[in-house]
Amino acid sequence: MKLYLPLAVVAAVAVAQDFDAQAEAIVAKMTPSQWIGQMAQANIGVILGSDGQLSVSAVTQCAKAGVGSFLNGAMPAAKWRAMITQIQSIYKANNAPPALYGLDSVHGANYVNDAILSPQQINKGATFNAKIVHDSAFVTARDTSAGGVNWVFAPGLDVTNHKRWSRVYETFGEDPYLASELGVAAVNGIQSVPGVAAAVKHFIGYGATSTGDDRAPAYLDDYQVLNYHAPPFIAAIQNANALSVMASYVSVNGVPM
């Protein structure tokens, strides 16, 4: 074991450096407009025709504009794979970087027909069981990936104690420690499926709106941010290497997130 562990570490570092080099090479070939386009994410309706089928011309326009990713939709896994394969082919033909596709798989792969569904996140929080959360997240990512979708918009790491807020059921509860521990378990479960990235959400203060109304402004002092709302995100990044973060839909102290 003493002999092989250092070799494994060296191999892992080499792979990471190789990925970094590939990413840097892709970025170096991109134009400024493509860099900007990477910040755009289009709803599936943008690339579907009136017949509900993928519009080659619409995808081509997105590729030329450098649109970086797409989201939404519901269909069987085989249809997902066929559509995403076609999107990538069109992007490649237009010398565009590969597009990402993401889904809000928040309680199982709920946008992949016939996938296994799990209880909502608040129910998982009530178990206080990290293994259940991890295993459920793994199944979610596995079933999402079966459709060729490699970006899972989960877990939700919002902390709230406002009963009026309409997305309480998408949280692990009001305890930042519990949200941190179960958030790490969920990210590890999702990212244990090869090629799948978690997107922890919603950074930050989304569950702390002043009125409890969805997407209303939040007003938080430093103590509240550092002790209640930031810890789950810090834990997910530091302890589980969460690969992406979804921004909140609110402003905090007048600053849009």
Tab-separated table of C-alpha atoms in Angstrom:
chain	number	residue	atom	x	y	z
A	1	MET	CA	0.000	0.000	0.000
A	2	LYS	CA	2.842	2.382	0.811
A	3	LEU	CA	4.230	1.750	-2.656
A	4	TYR	CA	1.050	2.174	-4.691
A	5	LEU	CA	-0.607	5.109	-2.947
A	6	PRO	CA	1.976	7.690	-4.099
A	7	LEU	CA	1.743	6.311	-7.638
A	8	ALA	CA	-2.042	6.698	-7.532
A	9	VAL	CA	-1.723	10.274	-6.328
A	10	VAL	CA	0.776	11.098	-9.083
A	11	ALA	CA	-1.552	9.554	-11.674
A	12	ALA	CA	-4.519	11.574	-10.387
A	13	VAL	CA	-2.529	14.809	-10.526
A	14	ALA	CA	-1.377	13.998	-14.062
A	15	VAL	CA	-4.970	13.404	-15.186
A	16	ALA	CA	-6.108	16.677	-13.600
A	17	GLN	CA	-3.297	18.570	-15.305
A	18	ASP	CA	-4.192	16.939	-18.614
A	19	PHE	CA	-7.805	18.099	-18.278
A	20	ASP	CA	-6.614	21.600	-17.400
A	21	ALA	CA	-4.410	21.645	-20.489
A	22	GLN	CA	-7.292	20.499	-22.684
A	23	ALA	CA	-9.578	23.179	-21.250
A	24	GLU	CA	-6.971	25.891	-21.745
A	25	ALA	CA	-6.433	24.780	-25.345
A	26	ILE	CA	-10.168	25.002	-26.054
A	27	VAL	CA	-10.458	28.459	-24.469
A	28	ALA	CA	-7.432	29.698	-26.428
A	29	LYS	CA	-9.193	28.871	-29.702
A	30	MET	CA	-12.416	30.659	-28.750
A	31	THR	CA	-13.365	34.154	-29.837
A	32	PRO	CA	-14.490	36.864	-27.380
A	33	SER	CA	-18.076	36.395	-28.587
A	34	GLN	CA	-17.828	32.700	-27.771
A	35	TRP	CA	-16.533	33.532	-24.297
A	36	ILE	CA	-19.589	35.708	-23.774
A	37	GLY	CA	-21.827	33.018	-25.241
A	38	GLN	CA	-20.619	30.559	-22.623
A	39	MET	CA	-22.501	32.656	-20.078
A	40	ALA	CA	-25.789	32.107	-21.926
A	41	GLN	CA	-28.058	29.159	-21.217
A	42	ALA	CA	-31.009	28.561	-23.531
A	43	ASN	CA	-34.277	26.870	-22.647
A	44	ILE	CA	-35.130	23.825	-24.747
A	45	GLY	CA	-37.967	25.768	-26.362
A	46	VAL	CA	-35.378	27.874	-28.191
A	47	ILE	CA	-34.129	24.865	-30.172
A	48	LEU	CA	-37.396	23.013	-30.804
A	49	GLY	CA	-39.555	23.597	-33.857
A	50	SER	CA	-43.336	23.948	-33.869
A	51	ASP	CA	-43.537	20.176	-34.328
A	52	GLY	CA	-41.645	19.579	-31.092
A	53	GLN	CA	-38.600	18.210	-32.908
A	54	LEU	CA	-35.082	19.578	-32.729
A	55	SER	CA	-34.591	22.502	-35.117
A	56	VAL	CA	-31.243	22.184	-36.881
A	57	SER	CA	-31.315	25.846	-37.882
A	58	ALA	CA	-32.000	26.988	-34.312
A	59	VAL	CA	-29.197	24.840	-32.895
A	60	THR	CA	-26.883	26.119	-35.630
A	61	GLN	CA	-27.659	29.708	-34.633
A	62	CYS	CA	-26.898	28.856	-31.005
A	63	ALA	CA	-23.632	27.198	-32.008
A	64	LYS	CA	-22.549	30.219	-34.049
A	65	ALA	CA	-23.476	32.519	-31.165
A	66	GLY	CA	-21.479	30.355	-28.781
A	67	VAL	CA	-24.421	29.547	-26.482
A	68	GLY	CA	-22.784	27.422	-23.823
A	69	SER	CA	-25.599	25.318	-22.429
A	70	PHE	CA	-29.233	24.261	-22.526
A	71	LEU	CA	-31.793	23.161	-19.961
A	72	ASN	CA	-35.271	21.733	-19.425
A	73	GLY	CA	-37.410	19.229	-21.255
A	74	ALA	CA	-38.876	15.830	-20.414
A	75	MET	CA	-38.562	12.676	-22.513
A	76	PRO	CA	-37.356	9.057	-22.438
A	77	ALA	CA	-33.634	8.450	-21.961
A	78	ALA	CA	-33.150	7.206	-25.533
A	79	LYS	CA	-34.709	10.370	-26.948
A	80	TRP	CA	-32.551	12.522	-24.672
A	81	ARG	CA	-29.424	10.772	-25.926
A	82	ALA	CA	-30.405	11.142	-29.568
A	83	MET	CA	-31.192	14.847	-29.172
A	84	ILE	CA	-28.012	15.690	-27.287
A	85	THR	CA	-25.899	13.701	-29.750
A	86	GLN	CA	-27.433	15.711	-32.586
A	87	ILE	CA	-26.806	18.992	-30.746
A	88	GLN	CA	-23.151	18.108	-30.238
A	89	SER	CA	-22.786	17.106	-33.893
A	90	ILE	CA	-24.160	20.466	-35.015
A	91	TYR	CA	-21.867	22.309	-32.606
A	92	LYS	CA	-18.846	20.377	-33.864
A	93	ALA	CA	-19.765	21.092	-37.499
A	94	ASN	CA	-19.771	24.803	-36.659
A	95	ASN	CA	-16.435	24.682	-34.813
A	96	ALA	CA	-18.134	25.556	-31.542
A	97	PRO	CA	-17.080	24.242	-28.120
A	98	PRO	CA	-19.227	21.306	-26.951
A	99	ALA	CA	-22.493	22.381	-25.352
A	100	LEU	CA	-23.532	21.425	-21.849
A	101	TYR	CA	-27.031	20.217	-21.009
A	102	GLY	CA	-28.435	20.444	-17.505
A	103	LEU	CA	-31.574	19.283	-15.727
A	104	ASP	CA	-33.133	20.042	-12.359
A	105	SER	CA	-32.999	16.452	-11.170
A	106	VAL	CA	-34.023	17.377	-7.642
A	107	HIS	CA	-35.748	14.184	-6.446
A	108	GLY	CA	-34.549	11.593	-8.875
A	109	ALA	CA	-34.169	12.151	-12.604
A	110	ASN	CA	-37.633	13.694	-12.732
A	111	TYR	CA	-37.224	14.865	-16.342
A	112	VAL	CA	-36.257	11.430	-17.666
A	113	ASN	CA	-39.307	9.284	-18.307
A	114	ASP	CA	-39.549	6.113	-16.199
A	115	ALA	CA	-36.582	7.057	-14.012
A	116	ILE	CA	-36.607	6.217	-10.306
A	117	LEU	CA	-38.011	9.074	-8.228
A	118	SER	CA	-37.080	9.730	-4.613
A	119	PRO	CA	-38.676	11.810	-1.855
A	120	GLN	CA	-38.166	15.558	-1.898
A	121	GLN	CA	-35.078	16.959	-0.221
A	122	ILE	CA	-36.883	18.021	2.975
A	123	ASN	CA	-37.845	14.368	3.514
A	124	LYS	CA	-34.254	13.257	3.066
A	125	GLY	CA	-33.184	15.901	5.552
A	126	ALA	CA	-35.610	14.435	8.072
A	127	THR	CA	-33.749	11.114	7.943
A	128	PHE	CA	-30.475	12.675	9.187
A	129	ASN	CA	-28.874	9.869	7.187
A	130	ALA	CA	-25.982	10.804	4.910
A	131	LYS	CA	-25.845	7.357	3.302
A	132	ILE	CA	-29.460	7.565	2.184
A	133	VAL	CA	-28.792	10.996	0.699
A	134	HIS	CA	-25.607	9.806	-1.019
A	135	ASP	CA	-27.217	6.710	-2.513
A	136	SER	CA	-30.288	8.623	-3.666
A	137	ALA	CA	-28.062	11.229	-5.328
A	138	PHE	CA	-26.090	8.483	-7.061
A	139	VAL	CA	-29.279	6.979	-8.534
A	140	THR	CA	-30.408	10.448	-9.613
A	141	ALA	CA	-27.137	11.117	-11.432
A	142	ARG	CA	-27.034	7.629	-12.942
A	143	ASP	CA	-30.525	7.965	-14.399
A	144	THR	CA	-29.889	11.525	-15.603
A	145	SER	CA	-26.645	10.441	-17.233
A	146	ALA	CA	-28.480	7.585	-18.949
A	147	GLY	CA	-30.153	10.290	-21.022
A	148	GLY	CA	-26.822	11.819	-21.993
A	149	VAL	CA	-27.311	14.725	-19.585
A	150	ASN	CA	-24.163	15.254	-17.532
A	151	TRP	CA	-25.062	18.309	-15.463
A	152	VAL	CA	-27.358	17.864	-12.453
A	153	PHE	CA	-28.794	21.048	-10.928
A	154	ALA	CA	-28.699	19.723	-7.361
A	155	PRO	CA	-28.469	19.604	-4.402
A	156	GLY	CA	-30.246	22.659	-3.045
A	157	LEU	CA	-28.225	24.112	-0.169
A	158	ASP	CA	-30.547	26.954	0.760
A	159	VAL	CA	-31.196	27.383	4.478
A	160	THR	CA	-34.552	28.823	5.464
A	161	ASN	CA	-36.907	29.057	8.410
A	162	HIS	CA	-39.544	31.171	6.680
A	163	LYS	CA	-42.630	28.983	6.353
A	164	ARG	CA	-44.089	31.144	3.591
A	165	TRP	CA	-41.206	30.498	1.233
A	166	SER	CA	-42.527	28.251	-1.519
A	167	ARG	CA	-39.375	26.140	-1.907
A	168	VAL	CA	-38.880	24.944	1.659
A	169	TYR	CA	-39.465	21.375	0.487
A	170	GLU	CA	-36.366	21.629	-1.739
A	171	THR	CA	-34.063	22.209	1.255
A	172	PHE	CA	-32.555	19.895	3.859
A	173	GLY	CA	-34.138	22.100	6.537
A	174	GLU	CA	-33.192	25.127	8.601
A	175	ASP	CA	-29.976	23.788	10.171
A	176	PRO	CA	-26.803	24.870	8.326
A	177	TYR	CA	-24.807	21.995	9.840
A	178	LEU	CA	-27.289	19.411	8.579
A	179	ALA	CA	-27.435	21.101	5.167
A	180	SER	CA	-23.630	21.035	5.030
A	181	GLU	CA	-23.287	17.359	5.945
A	182	LEU	CA	-26.073	16.141	3.676
A	183	GLY	CA	-24.992	18.512	0.916
A	184	VAL	CA	-21.540	16.921	0.890
A	185	ALA	CA	-23.149	13.475	0.760
A	186	ALA	CA	-25.365	14.515	-2.154
A	187	VAL	CA	-22.519	16.043	-4.165
A	188	ASN	CA	-20.369	12.973	-3.596
A	189	GLY	CA	-23.240	10.765	-4.732
A	190	ILE	CA	-23.883	12.768	-7.888
A	191	GLN	CA	-20.242	13.097	-8.868
A	192	SER	CA	-19.477	9.434	-8.218
A	193	VAL	CA	-21.155	8.810	-11.580
A	194	PRO	CA	-18.405	9.262	-14.198
A	195	GLY	CA	-18.650	12.484	-16.167
A	196	VAL	CA	-21.486	14.018	-14.131
A	197	ALA	CA	-21.200	17.407	-12.412
A	198	ALA	CA	-23.335	18.649	-9.544
A	199	ALA	CA	-24.523	22.257	-9.402
A	200	VAL	CA	-25.070	23.343	-5.801
A	201	LYS	CA	-27.745	25.999	-5.505
A	202	HIS	CA	-28.797	28.766	-4.991
A	203	PHE	CA	-25.842	30.978	-4.043
A	204	ILE	CA	-26.680	32.803	-1.795
A	205	GLY	CA	-29.522	33.842	0.507
A	206	TYR	CA	-32.267	32.520	-1.755
A	207	GLY	CA	-34.176	31.028	1.172
A	208	ALA	CA	-33.872	34.173	3.273
A	209	THR	CA	-36.176	36.544	1.413
A	210	SER	CA	-37.519	39.284	3.652
A	211	THR	CA	-41.185	38.482	3.002
A	212	GLY	CA	-40.963	34.758	2.337
A	213	ASP	CA	-42.088	35.360	-1.235
A	214	ASP	CA	-40.076	33.559	-3.892
A	215	ARG	CA	-37.367	35.723	-5.482
A	216	ALA	CA	-37.999	38.670	-3.155
A	217	PRO	CA	-34.969	40.632	-1.905
A	218	ALA	CA	-32.962	39.359	1.060
A	219	TYR	CA	-31.369	41.553	3.720
A	220	LEU	CA	-28.645	39.781	5.672
A	221	ASP	CA	-25.835	40.895	7.945
A	222	ASP	CA	-22.382	39.337	7.811
A	223	TYR	CA	-23.112	37.076	10.781
A	224	GLN	CA	-26.149	35.557	9.083
A	225	VAL	CA	-24.298	35.008	5.822
A	226	LEU	CA	-21.188	33.484	7.393
A	227	ASN	CA	-22.936	31.316	9.991
A	228	TYR	CA	-26.134	30.217	8.247
A	229	HIS	CA	-26.088	30.616	4.487
A	230	ALA	CA	-22.464	30.188	3.407
A	231	PRO	CA	-21.422	27.026	5.340
A	232	PRO	CA	-23.296	24.500	3.147
A	233	PHE	CA	-21.683	25.925	0.003
A	234	ILE	CA	-18.233	26.069	1.585
A	235	ALA	CA	-18.559	22.442	2.688
A	236	ALA	CA	-19.754	21.268	-0.734
A	237	ILE	CA	-16.809	22.918	-2.473
A	238	GLN	CA	-14.069	22.163	0.057
A	239	ASN	CA	-15.158	18.679	1.132
A	240	ALA	CA	-16.857	17.303	-1.982
A	241	ASN	CA	-15.293	19.297	-4.835
A	242	ALA	CA	-18.641	20.483	-6.187
A	243	LEU	CA	-17.952	21.234	-9.845
A	244	SER	CA	-20.407	24.097	-10.335
A	245	VAL	CA	-22.543	26.584	-8.433
A	246	MET	CA	-25.904	27.994	-9.486
A	247	ALA	CA	-26.454	31.647	-8.630
A	248	SER	CA	-29.494	32.778	-6.688
A	249	TYR	CA	-32.444	34.622	-8.215
A	250	VAL	CA	-32.469	37.284	-5.513
A	251	SER	CA	-30.540	40.343	-4.475
A	252	VAL	CA	-28.825	40.403	-1.091
A	253	ASN	CA	-28.617	43.843	0.498
A	254	GLY	CA	-29.348	45.336	-2.912
A	255	VAL	CA	-26.649	43.365	-4.733
A	256	PRO	CA	-27.969	40.990	-7.440
A	257	MET	CA	-26.619	37.491	-7.050
